[in-house]
Short mmCIF file of C-alpha atoms and ligand atoms in Angstrom, two decimals:
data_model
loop_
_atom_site.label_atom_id
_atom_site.label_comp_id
_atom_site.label_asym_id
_atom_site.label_seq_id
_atom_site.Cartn_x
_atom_site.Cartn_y
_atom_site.Cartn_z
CA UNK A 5 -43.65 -15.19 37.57
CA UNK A 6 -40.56 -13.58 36.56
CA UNK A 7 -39.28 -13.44 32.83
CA UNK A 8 -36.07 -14.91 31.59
CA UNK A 9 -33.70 -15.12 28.69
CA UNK A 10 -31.90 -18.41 27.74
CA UNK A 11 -28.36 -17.12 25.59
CA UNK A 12 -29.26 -20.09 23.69
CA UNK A 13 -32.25 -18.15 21.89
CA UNK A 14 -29.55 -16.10 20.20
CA UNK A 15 -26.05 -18.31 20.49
CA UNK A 16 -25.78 -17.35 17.03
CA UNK A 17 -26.77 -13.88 16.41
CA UNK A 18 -25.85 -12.07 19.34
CA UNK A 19 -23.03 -11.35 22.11
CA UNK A 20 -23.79 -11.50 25.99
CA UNK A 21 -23.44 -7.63 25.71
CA UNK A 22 -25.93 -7.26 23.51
CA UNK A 23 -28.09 -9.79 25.04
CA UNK A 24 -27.83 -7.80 28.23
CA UNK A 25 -28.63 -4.49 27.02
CA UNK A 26 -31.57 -5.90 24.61
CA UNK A 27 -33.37 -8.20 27.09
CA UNK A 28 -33.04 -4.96 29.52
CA UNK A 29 -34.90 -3.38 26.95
CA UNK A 30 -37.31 -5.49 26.68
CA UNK A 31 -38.08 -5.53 30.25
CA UNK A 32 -36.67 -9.29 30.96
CA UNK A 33 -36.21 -9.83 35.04
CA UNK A 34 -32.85 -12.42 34.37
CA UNK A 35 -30.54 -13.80 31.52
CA UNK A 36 -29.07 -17.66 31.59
CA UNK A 37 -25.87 -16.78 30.75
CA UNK A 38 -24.25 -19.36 28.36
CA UNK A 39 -20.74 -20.13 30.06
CA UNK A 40 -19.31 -22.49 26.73
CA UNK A 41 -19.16 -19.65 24.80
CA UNK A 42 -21.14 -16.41 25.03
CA UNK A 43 -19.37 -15.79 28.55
CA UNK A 44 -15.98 -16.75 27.11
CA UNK A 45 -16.34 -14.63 24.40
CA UNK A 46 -17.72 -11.75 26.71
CA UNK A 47 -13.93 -12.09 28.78
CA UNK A 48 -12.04 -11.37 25.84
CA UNK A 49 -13.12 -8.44 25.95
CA UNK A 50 -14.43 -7.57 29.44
CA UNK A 51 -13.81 -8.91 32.98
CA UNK A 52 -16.25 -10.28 35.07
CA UNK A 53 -15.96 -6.75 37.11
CA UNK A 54 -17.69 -5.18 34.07
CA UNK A 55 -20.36 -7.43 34.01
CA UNK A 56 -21.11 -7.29 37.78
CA UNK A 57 -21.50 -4.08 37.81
CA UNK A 58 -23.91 -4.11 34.57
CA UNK A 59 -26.14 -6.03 36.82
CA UNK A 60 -25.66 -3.50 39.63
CA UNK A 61 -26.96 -0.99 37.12
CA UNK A 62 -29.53 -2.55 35.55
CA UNK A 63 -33.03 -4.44 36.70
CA UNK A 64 -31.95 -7.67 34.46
CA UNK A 65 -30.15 -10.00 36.87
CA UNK A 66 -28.31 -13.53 36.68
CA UNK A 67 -30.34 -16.67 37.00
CA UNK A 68 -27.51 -18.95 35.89
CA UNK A 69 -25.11 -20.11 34.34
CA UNK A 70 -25.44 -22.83 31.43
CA UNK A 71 -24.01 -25.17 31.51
CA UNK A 72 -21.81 -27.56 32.92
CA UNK A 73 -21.60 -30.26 30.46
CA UNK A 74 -21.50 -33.96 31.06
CA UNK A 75 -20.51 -34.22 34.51
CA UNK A 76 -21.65 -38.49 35.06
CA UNK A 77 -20.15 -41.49 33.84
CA UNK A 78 -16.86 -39.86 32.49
CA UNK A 79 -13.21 -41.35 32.92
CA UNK A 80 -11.77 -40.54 36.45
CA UNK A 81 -9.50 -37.68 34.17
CA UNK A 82 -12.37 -35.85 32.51
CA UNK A 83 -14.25 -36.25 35.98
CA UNK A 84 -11.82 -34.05 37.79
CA UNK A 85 -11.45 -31.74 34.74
CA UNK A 86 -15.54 -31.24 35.20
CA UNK A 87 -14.87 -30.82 38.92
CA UNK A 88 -12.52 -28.21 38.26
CA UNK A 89 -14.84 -26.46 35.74
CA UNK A 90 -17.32 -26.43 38.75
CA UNK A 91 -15.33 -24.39 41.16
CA UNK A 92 -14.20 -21.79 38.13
CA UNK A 93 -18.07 -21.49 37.85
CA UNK A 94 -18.81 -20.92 41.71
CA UNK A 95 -16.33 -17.99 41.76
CA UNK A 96 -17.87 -17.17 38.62
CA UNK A 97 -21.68 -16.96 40.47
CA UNK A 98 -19.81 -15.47 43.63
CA UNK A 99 -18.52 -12.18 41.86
CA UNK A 100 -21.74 -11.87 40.06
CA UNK A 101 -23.97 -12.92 42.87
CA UNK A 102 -25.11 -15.47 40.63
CA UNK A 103 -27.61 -18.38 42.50
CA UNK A 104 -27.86 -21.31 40.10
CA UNK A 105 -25.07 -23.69 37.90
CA UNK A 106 -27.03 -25.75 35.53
CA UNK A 107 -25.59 -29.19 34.80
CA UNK A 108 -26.16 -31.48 31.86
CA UNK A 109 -25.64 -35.45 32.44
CA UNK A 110 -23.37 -37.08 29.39
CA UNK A 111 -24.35 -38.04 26.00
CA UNK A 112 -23.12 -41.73 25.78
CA UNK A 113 -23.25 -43.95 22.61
CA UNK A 114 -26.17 -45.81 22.18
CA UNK A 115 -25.01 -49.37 20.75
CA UNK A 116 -24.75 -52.12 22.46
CA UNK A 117 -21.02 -51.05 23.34
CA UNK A 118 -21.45 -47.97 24.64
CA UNK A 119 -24.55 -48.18 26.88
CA UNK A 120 -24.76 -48.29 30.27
CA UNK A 121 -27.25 -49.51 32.65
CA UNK A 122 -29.57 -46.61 34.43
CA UNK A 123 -28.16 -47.99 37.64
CA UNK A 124 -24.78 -47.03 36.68
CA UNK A 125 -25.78 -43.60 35.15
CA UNK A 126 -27.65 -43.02 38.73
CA UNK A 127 -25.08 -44.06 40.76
CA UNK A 128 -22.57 -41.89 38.66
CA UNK A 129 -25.04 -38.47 39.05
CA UNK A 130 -25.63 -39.06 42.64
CA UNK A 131 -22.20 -39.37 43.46
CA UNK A 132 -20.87 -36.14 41.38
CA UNK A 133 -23.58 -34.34 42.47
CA UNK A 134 -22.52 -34.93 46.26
CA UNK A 135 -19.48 -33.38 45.71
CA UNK A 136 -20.35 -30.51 43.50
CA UNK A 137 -23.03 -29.82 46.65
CA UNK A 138 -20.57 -30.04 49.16
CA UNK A 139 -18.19 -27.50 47.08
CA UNK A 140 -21.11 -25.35 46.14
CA UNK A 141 -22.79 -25.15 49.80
CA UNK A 142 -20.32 -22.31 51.51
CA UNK A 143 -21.12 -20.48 48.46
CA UNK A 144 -25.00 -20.58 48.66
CA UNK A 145 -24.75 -21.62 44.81
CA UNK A 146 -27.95 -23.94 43.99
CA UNK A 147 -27.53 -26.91 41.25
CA UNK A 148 -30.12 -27.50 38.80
CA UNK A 149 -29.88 -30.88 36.94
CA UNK A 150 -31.12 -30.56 32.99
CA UNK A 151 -32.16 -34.18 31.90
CA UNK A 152 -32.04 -34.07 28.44
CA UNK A 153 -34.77 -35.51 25.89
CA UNK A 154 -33.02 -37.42 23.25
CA UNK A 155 -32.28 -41.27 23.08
CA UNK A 156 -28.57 -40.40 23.41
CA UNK A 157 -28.62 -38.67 26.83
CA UNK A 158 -27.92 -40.71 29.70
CA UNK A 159 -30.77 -39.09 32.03
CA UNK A 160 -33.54 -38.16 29.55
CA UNK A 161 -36.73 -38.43 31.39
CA UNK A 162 -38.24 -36.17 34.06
CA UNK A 163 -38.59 -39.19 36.54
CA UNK A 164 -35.02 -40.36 36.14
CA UNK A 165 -33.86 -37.17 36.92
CA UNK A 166 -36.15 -36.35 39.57
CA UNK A 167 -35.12 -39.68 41.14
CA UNK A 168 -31.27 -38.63 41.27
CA UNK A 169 -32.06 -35.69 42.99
CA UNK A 170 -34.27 -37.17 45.43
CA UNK A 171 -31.42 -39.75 46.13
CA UNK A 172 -28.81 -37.10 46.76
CA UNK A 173 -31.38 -35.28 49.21
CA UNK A 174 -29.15 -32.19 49.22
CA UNK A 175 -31.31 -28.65 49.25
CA UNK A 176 -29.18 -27.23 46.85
CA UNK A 177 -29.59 -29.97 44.04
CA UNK A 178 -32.53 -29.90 42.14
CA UNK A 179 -33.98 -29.47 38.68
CA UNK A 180 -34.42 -28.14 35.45
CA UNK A 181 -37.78 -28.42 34.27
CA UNK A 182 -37.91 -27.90 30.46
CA UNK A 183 -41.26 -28.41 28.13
CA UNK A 184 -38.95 -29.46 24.95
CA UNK A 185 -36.99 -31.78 27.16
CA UNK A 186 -40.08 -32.75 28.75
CA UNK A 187 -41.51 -33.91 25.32
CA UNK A 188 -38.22 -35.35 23.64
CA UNK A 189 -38.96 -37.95 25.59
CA UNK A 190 -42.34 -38.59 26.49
CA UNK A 191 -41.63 -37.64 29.83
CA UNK A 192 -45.30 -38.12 32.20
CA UNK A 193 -47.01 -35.75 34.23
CA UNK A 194 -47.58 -38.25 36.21
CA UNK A 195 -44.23 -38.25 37.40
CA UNK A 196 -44.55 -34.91 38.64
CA UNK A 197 -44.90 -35.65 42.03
CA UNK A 198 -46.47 -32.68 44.63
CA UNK A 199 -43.18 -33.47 46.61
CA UNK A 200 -41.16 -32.40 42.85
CA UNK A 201 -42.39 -28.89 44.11
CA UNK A 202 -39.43 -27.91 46.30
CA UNK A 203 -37.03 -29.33 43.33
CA UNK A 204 -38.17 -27.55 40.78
CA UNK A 205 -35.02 -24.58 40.80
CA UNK A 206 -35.70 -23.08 37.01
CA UNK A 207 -37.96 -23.69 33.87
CA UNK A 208 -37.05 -23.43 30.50
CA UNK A 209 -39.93 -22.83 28.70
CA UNK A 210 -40.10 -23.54 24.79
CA UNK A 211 -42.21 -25.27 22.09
CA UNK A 212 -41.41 -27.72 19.36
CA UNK A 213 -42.68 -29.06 15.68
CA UNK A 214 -44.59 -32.11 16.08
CA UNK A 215 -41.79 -35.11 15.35
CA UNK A 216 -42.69 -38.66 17.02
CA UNK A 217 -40.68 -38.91 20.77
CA UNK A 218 -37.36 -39.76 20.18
CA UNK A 219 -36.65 -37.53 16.66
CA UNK A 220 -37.52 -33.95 18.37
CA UNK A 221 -33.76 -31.97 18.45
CA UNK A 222 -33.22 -28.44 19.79
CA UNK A 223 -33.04 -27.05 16.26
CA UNK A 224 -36.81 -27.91 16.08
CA UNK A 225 -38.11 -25.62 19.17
CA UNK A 226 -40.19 -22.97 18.31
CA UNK A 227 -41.78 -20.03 19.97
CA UNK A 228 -43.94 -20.90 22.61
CA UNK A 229 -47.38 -21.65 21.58
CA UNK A 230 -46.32 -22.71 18.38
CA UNK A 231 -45.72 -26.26 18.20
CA UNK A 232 -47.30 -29.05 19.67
CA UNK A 233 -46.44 -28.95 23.29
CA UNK A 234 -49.46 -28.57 25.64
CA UNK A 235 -48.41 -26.16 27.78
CA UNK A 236 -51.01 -24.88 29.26
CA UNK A 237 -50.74 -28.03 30.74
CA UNK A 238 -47.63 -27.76 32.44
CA UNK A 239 -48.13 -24.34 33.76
CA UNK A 240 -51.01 -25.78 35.11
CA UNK A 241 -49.05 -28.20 36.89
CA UNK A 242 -46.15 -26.15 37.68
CA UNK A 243 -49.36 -23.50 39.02
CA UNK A 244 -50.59 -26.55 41.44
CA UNK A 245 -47.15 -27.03 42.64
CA UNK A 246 -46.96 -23.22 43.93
CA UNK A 247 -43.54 -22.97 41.15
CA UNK A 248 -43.84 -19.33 41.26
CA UNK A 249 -40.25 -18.44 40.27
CA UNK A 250 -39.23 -17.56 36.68
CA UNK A 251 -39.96 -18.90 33.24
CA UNK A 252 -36.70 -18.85 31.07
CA UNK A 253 -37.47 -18.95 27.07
CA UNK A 254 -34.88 -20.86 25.70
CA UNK A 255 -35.19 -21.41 21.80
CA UNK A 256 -32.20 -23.15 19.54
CA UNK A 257 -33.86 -22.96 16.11
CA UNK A 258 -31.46 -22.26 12.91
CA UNK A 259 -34.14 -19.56 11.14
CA UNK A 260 -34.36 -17.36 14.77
CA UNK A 261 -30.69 -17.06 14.31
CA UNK A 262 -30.85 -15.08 10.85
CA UNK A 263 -33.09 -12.76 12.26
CA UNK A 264 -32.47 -9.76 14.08
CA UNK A 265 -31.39 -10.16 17.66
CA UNK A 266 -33.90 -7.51 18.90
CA UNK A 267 -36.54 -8.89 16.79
CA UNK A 268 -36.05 -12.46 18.45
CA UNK A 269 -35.56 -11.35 22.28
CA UNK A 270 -39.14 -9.08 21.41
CA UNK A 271 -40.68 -11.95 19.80
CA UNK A 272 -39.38 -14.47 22.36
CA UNK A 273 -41.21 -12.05 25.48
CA UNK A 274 -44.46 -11.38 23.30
CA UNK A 275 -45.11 -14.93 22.78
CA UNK A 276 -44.19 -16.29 26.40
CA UNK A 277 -46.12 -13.95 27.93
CA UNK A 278 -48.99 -14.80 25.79
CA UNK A 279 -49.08 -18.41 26.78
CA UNK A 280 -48.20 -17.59 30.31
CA UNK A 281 -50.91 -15.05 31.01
CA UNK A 282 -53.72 -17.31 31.60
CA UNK A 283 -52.24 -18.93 34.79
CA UNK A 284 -49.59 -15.99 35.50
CA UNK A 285 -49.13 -12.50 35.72
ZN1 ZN B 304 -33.34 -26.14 28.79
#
């Protein structure tokens, strides 16, 4: 199993730069690079010529890049402003030789006005993600759905999301399979199918303070092993299903971001690999 770094770990302490040159360091295998912000900030200064050839020079590579936000259920304007996002991203991934695009279905408000029926919210993923895997194919670009595990997220569950991208049947659409996300939720393990296996492109692996499903937010993750997330559980399951790929720590907690970058990206390895050594090497 490879090692990765999530930007998110350090949105607020640290640049892409420095993320780059500490999780080399550190001996990290590739970075999620944060494209809303860290990667914007990054071009002010750089172009995307200086940062392929960092990864020319150095072992850490690009797993993806994360995210695109809130690509289902939009108007049919803020649909095509996500489309074009997309194909800034895939000529992003081609200079860089960058494989994945991680996307992340809409928040949507939860009262009776706003909500919309998970037939809808399908229908709308399966038929943006058709198009975005139709533009992303002649660029060998894999898309990794994140369902996210709060109440307000229109795919929140491991089995809805699993069930979009078993309905698109593309091979370059699959998933993001995150612990925190996993949990927000109550997401089942039953749910992990053995055919899941092939879909499973990247996991984000994380911990979180116990809260009751439902109440858990990013700012509550934790180092892995530290909160209440069993999972030596998953990594048994994600063992069973032959995922062999890379684990990706991503952390969003407000005290991690007062500390010392280097301290955090240190930390963040020590404890991952601690939890992860018992099933990988
Ligand atoms: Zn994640």
């Amino acid at each position: 199993m490879k090692l990765s770094f999530n930007e998110g770990t350090t949105w607020e302490s640290a640049s892409l730069q420095q993320n780059l040159e500490l999780c080399e360091k550190y001996g990290y295998d590739y970075i999620e690079i944060r494209t809303i912000d860290q990667l914007i900030d990054y071009l002010k200064e750089n172009t995307l010529d200086d940062l392929k050839e960092y990864f020319d020079t150095h072992h850490i590579k690009p797993l993806s890049l994360n995210a695109l936000c809130f690509f289902n259920n939009r108007t049919k304007e803020d649909e095509e402003k996500v489309i074009e996002e997309f194909k800034e991203y895939l000529e992003i991934c081609k200079k860089i030789n960058c494989e994945y695009i991680c996307v992340v279905p809409s928040n949507i408000d939860v009262t009776e006005k706003g909500k919309t029926l998970t037939e809808e919210v399908n229908a709308s993923c399966v038929r943006v993600l058709t198009q975005l895997s139709d533009l992303a194919e002649p660029y060998g670009v894999k898309i990794a759905i994140e369902f996210i595990g709060i109440p307000q997220n229109t795919v929140n569950t491991f089995a809805q999301a699993f069930d979009i991208v078993k309905q698109v049947d593309r091979e370059n659409v699959g998933l993001v399979y995150d612990t925190f996300q996993f949990t927000g939720m109550g997401s089942r393990f039953e749910d992990v199918t053995d055919d899941a296996a092939e879909k499973i492109f990247i996991f984000h692996i994380n911990d979180v303070d116990g809260f009751p499903v439902g109440q858990m937010h990013d700012t509550n993750r934790v180092w892995p092993g530290h909160g209440v997330i069993d999972l030596e559980a998953h990594l048994k399951r994600l063992k069973e299903l032959n995922y062999d790929f890379a684990a990706s720590v991503e952390l969003f907690r407000p005290e991690y971001y007062q500390m010392d970058p280097e301290e955090v990206i240190k930390k963040a390895k020590e404890t991952t690999l601690e939890v992860l050594e018992k099933y990988y090497k």
